[in-house]
Backbone as JSON, one array per atom type, in Angstrom:
{
  "sequence": "XXXXXXXXXXXXXXXXXXXXXXXXXXXXXXXXXXXXXXXXXXXXXXXXXXXXXXXXXXXXXXXXXXXXXXXXXXXXXXXXXXXXXXXXXXXXXXXXXXXXXXXXXXXXXXXXXXXXXXXXXXXXXXXXXXXXXXXXXXXXXXXXXXXXXXXXXXXXXXXXXXXXXXXXXXXXXXXXXXXXXXXXXXXXXXXXXXXXXXXXXXXXXXXXXXXXXXXXXXXXXXXXXXXXXXXXXXXXX",
  "N": [[12.74, -39.15, -15.16], [15.42, -37.18, -15.91], [17.84, -36.82, -18.56], [19.61, -34.82, -18.67], [22.54, -33.09, -17.66], [22.56, -30.7, -16.24], [19.72, -28.9, -15.27], [17.95, -26.02, -16.31], [16.16, -23.32, -15.1], [14.27, -20.35, -15.43], [13.55, -21.16, -18.91], [14.43, -19.06, -20.48], [15.8, -15.7, -20.5], [14.23, -13.14, -19.0], [13.7, -9.74, -19.06], [12.59, -6.8, -17.45], [12.07, -4.05, -19.3], [13.11, -0.79, -19.11], [13.93, 2.44, -20.02], [17.1, 3.76, -19.21], [17.31, 2.44, -16.81], [18.4, -0.16, -14.64], [17.92, -3.73, -14.9], [17.05, -6.91, -13.6], [17.22, -10.51, -13.63], [16.69, -13.95, -12.64], [18.33, -17.14, -12.69], [18.0, -20.62, -12.18], [20.11, -23.21, -11.59], [20.16, -26.63, -11.76], [21.74, -29.45, -10.58], [21.55, -32.58, -11.79], [22.94, -34.89, -11.4], [25.01, -37.41, -9.73], [27.45, -36.47, -9.12], [30.0, -33.88, -8.83], [29.53, -30.82, -10.6], [30.8, -28.42, -12.8], [30.09, -25.08, -13.87], [29.64, -22.56, -16.38], [28.77, -19.3, -17.44], [28.11, -17.61, -20.38], [27.84, -14.8, -22.66], [26.65, -13.11, -25.62], [26.87, -10.41, -25.48], [28.87, -9.17, -23.52], [29.53, -6.69, -22.28], [27.17, -5.58, -21.76], [25.77, -7.02, -19.89], [25.79, -8.24, -16.51], [26.89, -11.0, -14.77], [26.34, -12.96, -11.97], [26.92, -15.66, -9.86], [29.33, -16.06, -12.52], [30.72, -18.33, -12.97], [31.07, -21.56, -11.35], [30.68, -24.21, -8.89], [28.52, -26.94, -8.68], [27.22, -28.98, -6.27], [26.43, -32.56, -6.05], [23.08, -33.35, -6.92], [22.09, -30.82, -6.25], [21.36, -27.25, -6.2], [22.0, -24.09, -7.84], [21.82, -20.62, -7.71], [21.73, -18.06, -10.1], [22.26, -14.7, -10.84], [21.39, -12.37, -13.28], [22.14, -9.25, -14.5], [21.02, -6.58, -16.38], [22.51, -3.8, -17.79], [21.68, -0.26, -17.55], [19.88, 1.01, -20.3], [20.06, 3.26, -23.06], [18.44, 3.5, -25.24], [15.65, 1.86, -26.82], [15.41, -1.33, -28.45], [14.37, -2.01, -31.9], [10.93, -2.71, -32.1], [11.06, -3.9, -29.63], [12.59, -6.21, -29.67], [15.11, -8.46, -28.87], [18.38, -9.49, -29.69], [20.32, -10.7, -28.25], [22.15, -13.43, -26.8], [22.56, -16.17, -24.49], [24.84, -18.54, -23.13], [25.04, -21.47, -21.35], [27.4, -23.47, -19.98], [28.23, -26.72, -18.87], [30.07, -29.18, -17.04], [31.3, -32.33, -15.98], [33.25, -32.72, -13.05], [36.17, -33.6, -11.06], [35.71, -34.83, -7.72], [35.92, -32.6, -4.98], [36.91, -30.43, -6.33], [37.12, -26.9, -6.47], [35.57, -23.61, -6.89], [37.66, -21.87, -7.4], [39.42, -23.45, -8.73], [38.5, -23.71, -11.27], [38.99, -23.49, -14.73], [39.19, -21.94, -18.02], [39.82, -23.9, -19.92], [38.65, -26.19, -18.99], [36.14, -26.3, -20.08], [36.35, -26.92, -22.67], [35.41, -28.69, -25.6], [35.99, -31.96, -25.65], [36.89, -35.32, -26.48], [35.57, -37.92, -24.43], [34.88, -36.34, -22.27], [32.29, -35.47, -19.98], [30.07, -33.46, -20.97], [28.03, -30.5, -21.43], [25.77, -28.11, -22.86], [23.66, -25.21, -22.77], [21.59, -23.07, -24.61], [20.27, -19.86, -24.26], [17.72, -17.52, -24.86], [17.09, -13.94, -24.91], [14.52, -11.97, -23.57], [12.62, -9.04, -23.75], [10.5, -7.26, -21.62], [7.87, -5.02, -21.62], [6.93, -2.38, -19.35], [4.2, -1.79, -19.59], [3.13, -4.17, -20.44], [3.12, -5.68, -18.16], [1.18, -4.56, -16.61], [-1.17, -3.95, -18.05], [-4.08, -5.63, -19.23], [-4.15, -8.19, -21.71], [-5.67, -7.92, -24.97], [-6.77, -10.35, -25.87], [-7.45, -11.63, -23.53], [-9.67, -10.29, -22.64], [-11.49, -10.89, -24.6], [-11.74, -13.66, -24.4], [-12.6, -14.04, -21.86], [-15.13, -14.53, -19.3], [-16.66, -12.39, -18.56], [-19.22, -10.13, -19.49], [-19.45, -7.57, -22.11], [-20.78, -5.26, -21.22], [-20.29, -5.32, -18.48], [-17.58, -4.87, -18.44], [-17.49, -2.28, -19.47], [-18.9, -0.9, -17.44], [-17.15, -1.33, -15.36], [-14.97, 0.16, -16.28], [-16.07, 2.73, -16.24], [-16.45, 3.02, -13.49], [-13.83, 3.01, -12.58], [-12.95, 5.37, -13.81], [-14.53, 7.24, -12.45], [-13.54, 6.91, -9.89], [-10.94, 7.8, -10.31], [-11.44, 10.5, -10.71], [-12.16, 11.28, -8.17], [-9.89, 10.68, -6.65], [-7.95, 12.23, -7.89], [-8.61, 14.84, -7.34], [-8.24, 18.41, -6.89], [-5.78, 19.22, -4.55], [-5.68, 21.7, -3.18], [-8.31, 22.53, -3.19], [-9.5, 20.58, -1.56], [-8.22, 21.25, 0.81], [-9.3, 23.79, 1.28], [-12.02, 23.11, 1.66], [-11.77, 21.61, 3.99], [-10.89, 23.55, 5.8], [-13.15, 25.19, 5.88], [-14.99, 23.41, 7.01], [-13.85, 23.02, 9.55], [-14.09, 25.64, 10.56], [-16.88, 25.86, 10.66], [-17.47, 23.91, 12.59], [-16.21, 25.08, 14.79], [-17.81, 27.4, 15.12], [-20.26, 26.2, 15.82], [-19.56, 25.05, 18.26], [-19.08, 27.36, 19.78], [-21.65, 28.49, 19.79], [-23.0, 26.5, 21.2], [-21.75, 26.7, 23.73], [-22.55, 29.28, 24.4], [-25.33, 28.93, 24.67], [-25.37, 27.16, 26.84], [-24.34, 28.85, 28.83], [-26.38, 30.81, 28.92], [-28.48, 29.23, 29.82], [-27.59, 28.5, 32.38], [-27.5, 31.08, 33.57], [-30.22, 31.76, 33.46], [-31.28, 29.81, 35.17], [-30.15, 30.64, 37.56], [-31.38, 33.17, 37.87], [-34.06, 32.37, 38.13], [-33.92, 30.98, 40.52], [-33.34, 33.08, 42.26], [-35.67, 34.63, 42.04], [-37.53, 32.84, 43.12], [-36.7, 32.8, 45.8], [-37.14, 35.46, 46.57], [-39.94, 35.63, 46.25], [-40.79, 33.76, 48.12], [-39.97, 35.02, 50.48], [-41.55, 37.31, 50.46], [-44.04, 36.15, 50.74], [-43.99, 35.23, 53.34], [-43.81, 37.64, 54.75], [-46.25, 38.88, 54.07], [-48.08, 37.15, 55.26], [-47.55, 37.47, 57.96], [-48.28, 40.17, 58.43], [-51.07, 40.15, 57.91], [-51.84, 38.45, 59.95], [-51.31, 40.01, 62.2], [-53.07, 42.12, 61.78], [-55.48, 40.73, 62.0], [-55.47, 39.89, 64.68], [-55.53, 42.38, 65.88], [-58.06, 43.28, 65.09], [-59.65, 41.38, 66.33], [-59.15, 42.1, 68.94], [-60.31, 44.66, 69.06], [-63.0, 44.01, 68.71], [-63.52, 42.44, 70.96], [-63.04, 44.29, 72.96], [-65.06, 46.06, 72.48], [-67.3, 44.57, 73.19], [-66.86, 44.26, 75.9], [-67.06, 46.88, 76.89], [-69.59, 47.51, 76.34]],
  "CA": [[14.17, -39.06, -14.9], [16.03, -36.44, -17.0], [19.19, -37.19, -18.95], [20.42, -33.62, -18.67], [23.46, -32.91, -16.53], [22.02, -29.55, -15.5], [18.43, -28.35, -15.72], [17.94, -24.58, -16.1], [14.85, -22.7, -15.01], [13.4, -20.62, -16.58], [14.25, -21.5, -20.16], [14.86, -17.84, -21.16], [16.05, -14.58, -19.59], [13.2, -12.12, -19.22], [14.05, -8.49, -18.39], [11.66, -5.66, -17.53], [12.86, -3.04, -20.01], [12.8, 0.62, -18.92], [15.08, 3.23, -20.41], [17.96, 4.34, -18.18], [17.14, 1.7, -15.55], [18.88, -1.53, -14.64], [16.9, -4.76, -14.71], [17.68, -8.19, -13.27], [16.42, -11.74, -13.59], [17.42, -15.04, -11.99], [18.32, -18.49, -13.25], [18.29, -21.68, -11.22], [20.8, -24.33, -12.21], [19.96, -27.83, -10.94], [22.62, -30.58, -10.91], [20.76, -33.81, -11.73], [23.83, -36.03, -11.32], [25.55, -37.79, -8.43], [28.85, -36.02, -9.04], [30.13, -32.43, -8.92], [29.46, -30.25, -11.95], [31.21, -27.02, -12.93], [29.31, -24.38, -14.89], [30.12, -21.25, -16.83], [27.73, -18.57, -18.18], [28.68, -16.7, -21.36], [26.85, -14.05, -23.4], [27.13, -12.46, -26.84], [27.06, -8.98, -25.17], [29.42, -9.16, -22.17], [29.54, -5.36, -21.69], [25.78, -5.17, -21.49], [25.2, -7.79, -18.79], [26.64, -8.65, -15.4], [26.41, -12.31, -14.31], [26.89, -13.32, -10.66], [28.28, -15.9, -10.34], [29.38, -16.51, -13.92], [31.25, -19.7, -12.91], [30.91, -22.13, -10.03], [30.57, -25.66, -8.75], [27.23, -27.37, -8.13], [27.33, -30.33, -5.68], [25.46, -33.53, -6.57], [21.65, -33.19, -6.59], [21.94, -29.5, -5.61], [21.02, -26.14, -7.1], [22.77, -22.86, -7.74], [21.08, -19.48, -8.26], [22.55, -17.11, -10.85], [21.55, -13.44, -11.11], [21.87, -11.68, -14.47], [21.71, -7.86, -14.46], [21.2, -5.82, -17.62], [22.84, -2.41, -17.52], [20.69, 0.7, -18.04], [19.96, 1.24, -21.74], [19.65, 4.61, -23.45], [17.41, 3.41, -26.27], [15.03, 0.54, -26.94], [15.6, -1.95, -29.77], [13.14, -2.0, -32.72], [9.87, -3.67, -31.74], [11.42, -4.53, -28.34], [13.15, -7.53, -29.96], [16.52, -8.52, -28.48], [19.12, -10.56, -30.36], [21.36, -11.22, -27.36], [22.03, -14.84, -26.43], [23.38, -16.65, -23.39], [25.25, -19.94, -23.22], [25.41, -22.06, -20.06], [28.18, -24.68, -20.17], [28.39, -27.53, -17.65], [30.97, -30.31, -17.26], [31.58, -33.11, -14.79], [34.59, -32.45, -12.52], [36.53, -34.49, -9.96], [35.26, -34.44, -6.38], [36.87, -31.74, -4.27], [37.25, -29.25, -7.13], [36.44, -25.68, -6.0], [35.37, -22.59, -7.91], [38.96, -21.29, -7.73], [40.15, -24.39, -9.59], [37.89, -23.74, -12.59], [39.73, -22.81, -15.8], [38.46, -21.96, -19.3], [40.08, -25.13, -20.64], [37.77, -27.26, -18.5], [34.89, -26.32, -20.85], [36.61, -27.29, -24.07], [34.77, -29.93, -26.03], [37.0, -32.99, -25.91], [36.38, -36.7, -26.35], [35.66, -38.49, -23.1], [34.32, -35.43, -21.27], [30.84, -35.41, -19.79], [29.91, -32.02, -21.22], [26.68, -30.13, -21.89], [25.56, -26.66, -22.96], [22.28, -24.75, -22.99], [21.48, -21.73, -25.18], [19.09, -19.15, -23.75], [17.47, -16.25, -25.53], [16.73, -12.82, -24.04], [13.21, -11.39, -23.88], [12.34, -7.77, -23.08], [9.09, -7.09, -21.25], [7.53, -3.62, -21.39], [6.13, -2.16, -18.13], [2.78, -1.82, -19.92], [2.71, -5.56, -20.56], [2.95, -6.25, -16.82], [0.05, -3.93, -15.92], [-2.37, -3.9, -18.88], [-4.53, -6.94, -19.7], [-4.09, -8.41, -23.16], [-7.01, -7.91, -25.59], [-7.3, -11.7, -25.96], [-8.02, -12.01, -22.24], [-11.0, -9.73, -22.54], [-12.38, -11.59, -25.52], [-11.95, -15.03, -23.98], [-13.11, -14.08, -20.49], [-16.56, -14.77, -19.16], [-17.37, -11.16, -18.23], [-19.82, -9.5, -20.67], [-18.91, -6.27, -22.46], [-21.38, -4.24, -20.36], [-19.6, -5.33, -17.19], [-16.28, -4.23, -18.64], [-17.74, -0.85, -19.59], [-19.22, -0.39, -16.11], [-15.91, -1.33, -14.58], [-14.16, 1.29, -16.75], [-16.68, 3.95, -15.73], [-16.17, 3.09, -12.06], [-12.43, 3.42, -12.43], [-12.86, 6.78, -14.17], [-15.1, 8.0, -11.34], [-12.58, 6.85, -8.78], [-9.83, 8.68, -10.66], [-11.86, 11.88, -10.49], [-12.13, 11.54, -6.73], [-8.53, 10.63, -6.14], [-7.13, 13.28, -8.47], [-9.17, 16.15, -7.06], [-7.21, 19.4, -6.53], [-5.5, 19.22, -3.1], [-6.0, 23.0, -2.6], [-9.76, 22.56, -2.97], [-9.75, 19.77, -0.37], [-7.75, 22.02, 1.96], [-10.29, 24.85, 1.52], [-13.21, 22.48, 2.25], [-11.44, 21.21, 5.35], [-10.87, 24.77, 6.61], [-14.54, 25.61, 6.08], [-15.6, 22.48, 7.95], [-13.31, 23.33, 10.87], [-14.68, 26.9, 11.01], [-18.27, 25.57, 11.02], [-17.44, 23.2, 13.86], [-15.85, 26.05, 15.82], [-18.99, 28.23, 15.36], [-21.24, 25.39, 16.54], [-19.1, 24.91, 19.65], [-19.31, 28.66, 20.45], [-23.09, 28.63, 20.02], [-23.35, 25.58, 22.26], [-21.27, 27.27, 24.99], [-23.4, 30.43, 24.71], [-26.61, 28.39, 25.14], [-25.15, 26.62, 28.18], [-24.22, 30.0, 29.76], [-27.72, 31.41, 29.08], [-29.28, 28.32, 30.65], [-27.13, 28.65, 33.76], [-27.94, 32.39, 34.04], [-31.67, 31.7, 33.65], [-31.52, 29.04, 36.38], [-29.82, 31.48, 38.71], [-32.44, 34.19, 38.02], [-35.27, 31.72, 38.64], [-33.7, 30.69, 41.94], [-33.46, 34.36, 42.99], [-37.1, 35.0, 42.06], [-38.21, 31.97, 44.08], [-36.36, 33.24, 47.15], [-37.84, 36.71, 46.84], [-41.37, 35.34, 46.39], [-40.97, 33.07, 49.39], [-39.84, 36.01, 51.56], [-42.72, 38.18, 50.45], [-45.19, 35.38, 51.24], [-43.9, 35.21, 54.81], [-44.11, 38.99, 55.26], [-47.67, 39.11, 53.91], [-48.79, 36.33, 56.23], [-47.36, 38.07, 59.3], [-49.07, 41.4, 58.5], [-52.48, 39.77, 58.02], [-52.06, 37.88, 61.27], [-51.34, 41.13, 63.16], [-54.33, 42.83, 61.56], [-56.55, 39.88, 62.51], [-55.41, 39.97, 66.14], [-56.0, 43.71, 66.26], [-59.5, 43.33, 64.89], [-60.26, 40.6, 67.41], [-59.04, 42.89, 70.18], [-61.29, 45.72, 69.01], [-64.33, 43.44, 68.92], [-63.62, 42.02, 72.37], [-63.14, 45.52, 73.76], [-66.38, 46.63, 72.28], [-68.24, 43.82, 73.99], [-66.63, 44.55, 77.33], [-67.52, 48.23, 77.2], [-71.04, 47.58, 76.24]],
  "C": [[14.82, -38.38, -16.11], [17.44, -36.95, -17.29], [20.13, -35.99, -18.97], [21.35, -33.6, -17.46], [22.92, -31.81, -15.62], [20.7, -29.13, -16.12], [18.41, -26.88, -15.36], [16.51, -24.07, -16.13], [15.0, -21.22, -14.69], [14.22, -20.86, -17.83], [14.67, -20.29, -20.97], [15.07, -16.75, -20.13], [15.09, -13.46, -19.94], [13.53, -10.89, -18.39], [12.92, -7.46, -18.55], [12.44, -4.48, -18.1], [12.29, -1.65, -19.76], [14.07, 1.41, -19.23], [15.78, 3.82, -19.19], [17.75, 3.69, -16.81], [17.69, 0.29, -15.7], [17.72, -2.5, -14.44], [17.62, -6.09, -14.48], [16.68, -9.34, -13.38], [17.31, -12.85, -13.04], [17.27, -16.34, -12.77], [18.63, -19.47, -12.14], [18.88, -22.87, -11.97], [20.71, -25.54, -11.27], [20.88, -28.95, -11.45], [21.84, -31.87, -10.72], [21.61, -35.06, -11.47], [24.33, -36.28, -9.89], [27.04, -37.43, -8.32], [28.87, -34.5, -9.19], [30.12, -31.99, -10.39], [29.93, -28.8, -11.88], [30.39, -26.38, -14.04], [29.97, -23.05, -15.22], [29.04, -20.62, -17.68], [28.42, -17.56, -19.09], [27.55, -15.98, -22.1], [27.48, -13.41, -24.63], [27.38, -10.97, -26.62], [27.6, -8.83, -23.75], [29.45, -7.79, -21.5], [28.15, -4.9, -21.26], [25.2, -5.84, -20.25], [26.27, -8.1, -17.74], [26.06, -9.94, -14.81], [27.11, -12.66, -13.01], [26.2, -14.55, -10.09], [28.25, -16.36, -11.79], [30.04, -17.88, -14.05], [31.06, -20.23, -11.5], [30.81, -23.64, -10.08], [29.24, -25.99, -8.11], [27.41, -28.78, -7.57], [26.28, -31.26, -6.25], [24.04, -33.26, -6.04], [21.38, -31.86, -5.85], [21.63, -28.44, -6.66], [21.95, -24.96, -6.86], [21.96, -21.75, -8.4], [22.05, -18.49, -8.89], [21.71, -15.88, -11.15], [22.2, -12.74, -12.29], [21.28, -10.27, -14.46], [22.02, -7.18, -15.79], [21.46, -4.37, -17.26], [21.77, -1.48, -18.1], [20.94, 1.02, -19.52], [19.42, 2.62, -22.09], [18.58, 4.6, -24.53], [16.9, 1.97, -26.37], [15.28, -0.02, -28.33], [14.3, -1.91, -30.57], [12.19, -3.12, -32.3], [10.19, -4.44, -30.46], [11.95, -5.95, -28.53], [14.65, -7.51, -29.66], [17.19, -9.73, -29.16], [20.21, -11.17, -29.48], [21.08, -12.67, -27.0], [22.95, -15.14, -25.24], [23.68, -18.13, -23.61], [25.68, -20.41, -21.84], [26.11, -23.39, -20.34], [28.3, -25.42, -18.84], [29.22, -28.76, -17.99], [31.21, -31.03, -15.94], [33.03, -32.86, -14.37], [34.89, -33.41, -11.39], [36.03, -33.94, -8.62], [36.34, -33.61, -5.71], [37.3, -30.53, -5.06], [36.45, -28.05, -6.64], [36.3, -24.7, -7.15], [36.69, -21.95, -8.33], [39.75, -22.18, -8.69], [39.62, -24.42, -11.02], [38.73, -22.92, -13.57], [38.93, -22.87, -17.09], [38.64, -23.28, -20.05], [39.18, -26.28, -20.21], [36.51, -27.4, -19.36], [35.14, -26.55, -22.33], [35.94, -28.61, -24.4], [35.85, -30.93, -26.42], [36.39, -34.37, -25.76], [36.57, -37.21, -24.93], [35.11, -37.61, -22.0], [32.8, -35.57, -21.2], [30.49, -33.92, -19.81], [28.51, -31.73, -21.75], [26.61, -28.61, -21.98], [24.1, -26.36, -23.3], [22.34, -23.33, -23.55], [20.16, -21.09, -24.73], [18.93, -17.83, -24.49], [17.04, -15.2, -24.51], [15.4, -12.23, -24.52], [13.05, -10.1, -23.07], [10.83, -7.68, -22.83], [8.86, -5.62, -20.96], [6.75, -3.48, -20.1], [4.64, -2.21, -18.4], [2.26, -3.25, -20.02], [2.46, -6.19, -19.2], [1.75, -5.69, -16.1], [-1.23, -3.95, -16.72], [-2.78, -5.29, -19.33], [-4.47, -7.02, -21.21], [-5.49, -8.42, -23.74], [-7.61, -9.3, -25.65], [-7.97, -12.12, -24.66], [-9.43, -11.5, -22.11], [-11.97, -10.49, -23.43], [-12.71, -12.99, -25.03], [-12.56, -15.14, -22.59], [-14.61, -14.25, -20.47], [-17.35, -13.5, -18.89], [-17.95, -10.54, -19.49], [-19.25, -8.1, -20.88], [-19.48, -5.17, -21.57], [-20.67, -4.16, -19.03], [-18.26, -4.64, -17.3], [-16.45, -2.73, -18.74], [-18.05, -0.23, -18.24], [-17.99, -0.3, -15.24], [-15.04, -0.14, -14.97], [-14.72, 2.6, -16.24], [-16.42, 4.12, -14.25], [-14.75, 3.54, -11.79], [-12.26, 4.9, -12.74], [-13.4, 7.66, -13.06], [-14.15, 8.03, -10.16], [-11.4, 7.75, -9.04], [-10.18, 10.13, -10.4], [-11.81, 12.24, -9.02], [-10.7, 11.63, -6.23], [-7.7, 11.81, -6.62], [-7.69, 14.67, -8.25], [-8.09, 17.08, -6.56], [-7.0, 19.43, -5.03], [-5.85, 20.55, -2.45], [-7.49, 23.12, -2.32], [-10.12, 21.75, -1.72], [-9.34, 20.52, 0.88], [-8.73, 23.11, 2.32], [-11.54, 24.28, 2.19], [-12.96, 22.09, 3.7], [-11.44, 22.43, 6.27], [-12.27, 25.25, 6.9], [-15.24, 24.71, 7.09], [-15.14, 22.76, 9.37], [-13.91, 24.62, 11.42], [-16.14, 26.69, 11.44], [-18.35, 24.86, 12.36], [-17.15, 24.15, 15.01], [-17.04, 26.94, 16.15], [-20.05, 27.47, 16.15], [-20.85, 25.24, 18.01], [-19.33, 26.21, 20.42], [-20.8, 28.85, 20.75], [-23.55, 27.71, 21.15], [-22.95, 26.14, 23.62], [-22.14, 28.46, 25.4], [-24.75, 29.98, 25.27], [-26.48, 27.85, 26.56], [-25.05, 27.76, 29.19], [-25.57, 30.65, 29.99], [-28.6, 30.55, 29.98], [-28.89, 28.46, 32.12], [-27.59, 29.98, 34.35], [-29.43, 32.4, 34.34], [-32.01, 30.91, 34.92], [-31.22, 29.85, 37.63], [-30.89, 32.53, 38.95], [-33.72, 33.57, 38.58], [-35.12, 31.39, 40.12], [-33.85, 31.94, 42.77], [-34.91, 34.78, 43.12], [-37.86, 34.15, 43.08], [-37.94, 32.42, 45.52], [-37.11, 34.51, 47.52], [-39.33, 36.46, 47.06], [-41.66, 34.66, 47.71], [-40.9, 34.03, 50.57], [-41.05, 36.9, 51.65], [-43.95, 37.45, 51.02], [-45.18, 35.37, 52.76], [-44.29, 36.56, 55.4], [-45.6, 39.25, 55.18], [-48.48, 38.34, 54.94], [-48.7, 36.94, 57.64], [-48.22, 39.31, 59.46], [-50.55, 41.08, 58.64], [-52.8, 39.22, 59.41], [-52.17, 38.97, 62.34], [-52.64, 41.88, 63.05], [-55.51, 42.04, 62.16], [-56.6, 39.95, 64.05], [-55.93, 41.32, 66.63], [-57.5, 43.83, 66.15], [-60.22, 42.56, 65.98], [-60.24, 41.39, 68.71], [-60.07, 43.99, 70.23], [-62.68, 45.18, 69.31], [-64.53, 43.06, 70.39], [-63.77, 43.24, 73.27], [-64.5, 46.13, 73.67], [-67.38, 45.89, 73.14], [-68.07, 44.11, 75.48], [-67.13, 45.92, 77.71], [-69.01, 48.32, 77.1], [-71.64, 46.72, 77.33]]
}
């Protein structure tokens, strides 16, 4: 059971820092009490940050999300160290109080008030820190150095494939398409030759069949004639 009026998560404001680009992060304010709480967010660099909402009312045992946006910066601070600070003030208020009823005087430190404040620091995170593994991770990990080297070589090989000149890929594709087209033409030519050969064979078969019939008829006539001559010879003799 916490004694804090409001719990804030996370405990610091972390911004992804890129030159000339805005960056945002979120805070969650949790009212741990059984009464309404008003809050106000202040910063040492008000022109640099935009806080939405910067004031509000949190119902009992409820939460409120606050978005803090850092304006685009033209230069990075030395060593990426930021000296900006934020202050979150919270105070118990009477039931029924709305955000429009909040005044700066409500957050004055006075005897008898149930008041609390939290100071938050700002941290800049480089894009490289979000993508590159820390050296300590490699040293403490279970993977041996050889595995890491092999992994690096595989990535390098993959880069070579992915980064290949697009014009070269286009040329290879055109050559492949031309080869496919030539194969299709050769296939069609073979099919036509096969069909022509089948037709010629059918014609030859028909001609041969006709000649066979003609030859058979001529021999039959000659045979009958010869028989007639022999029979005539016997009758005359």
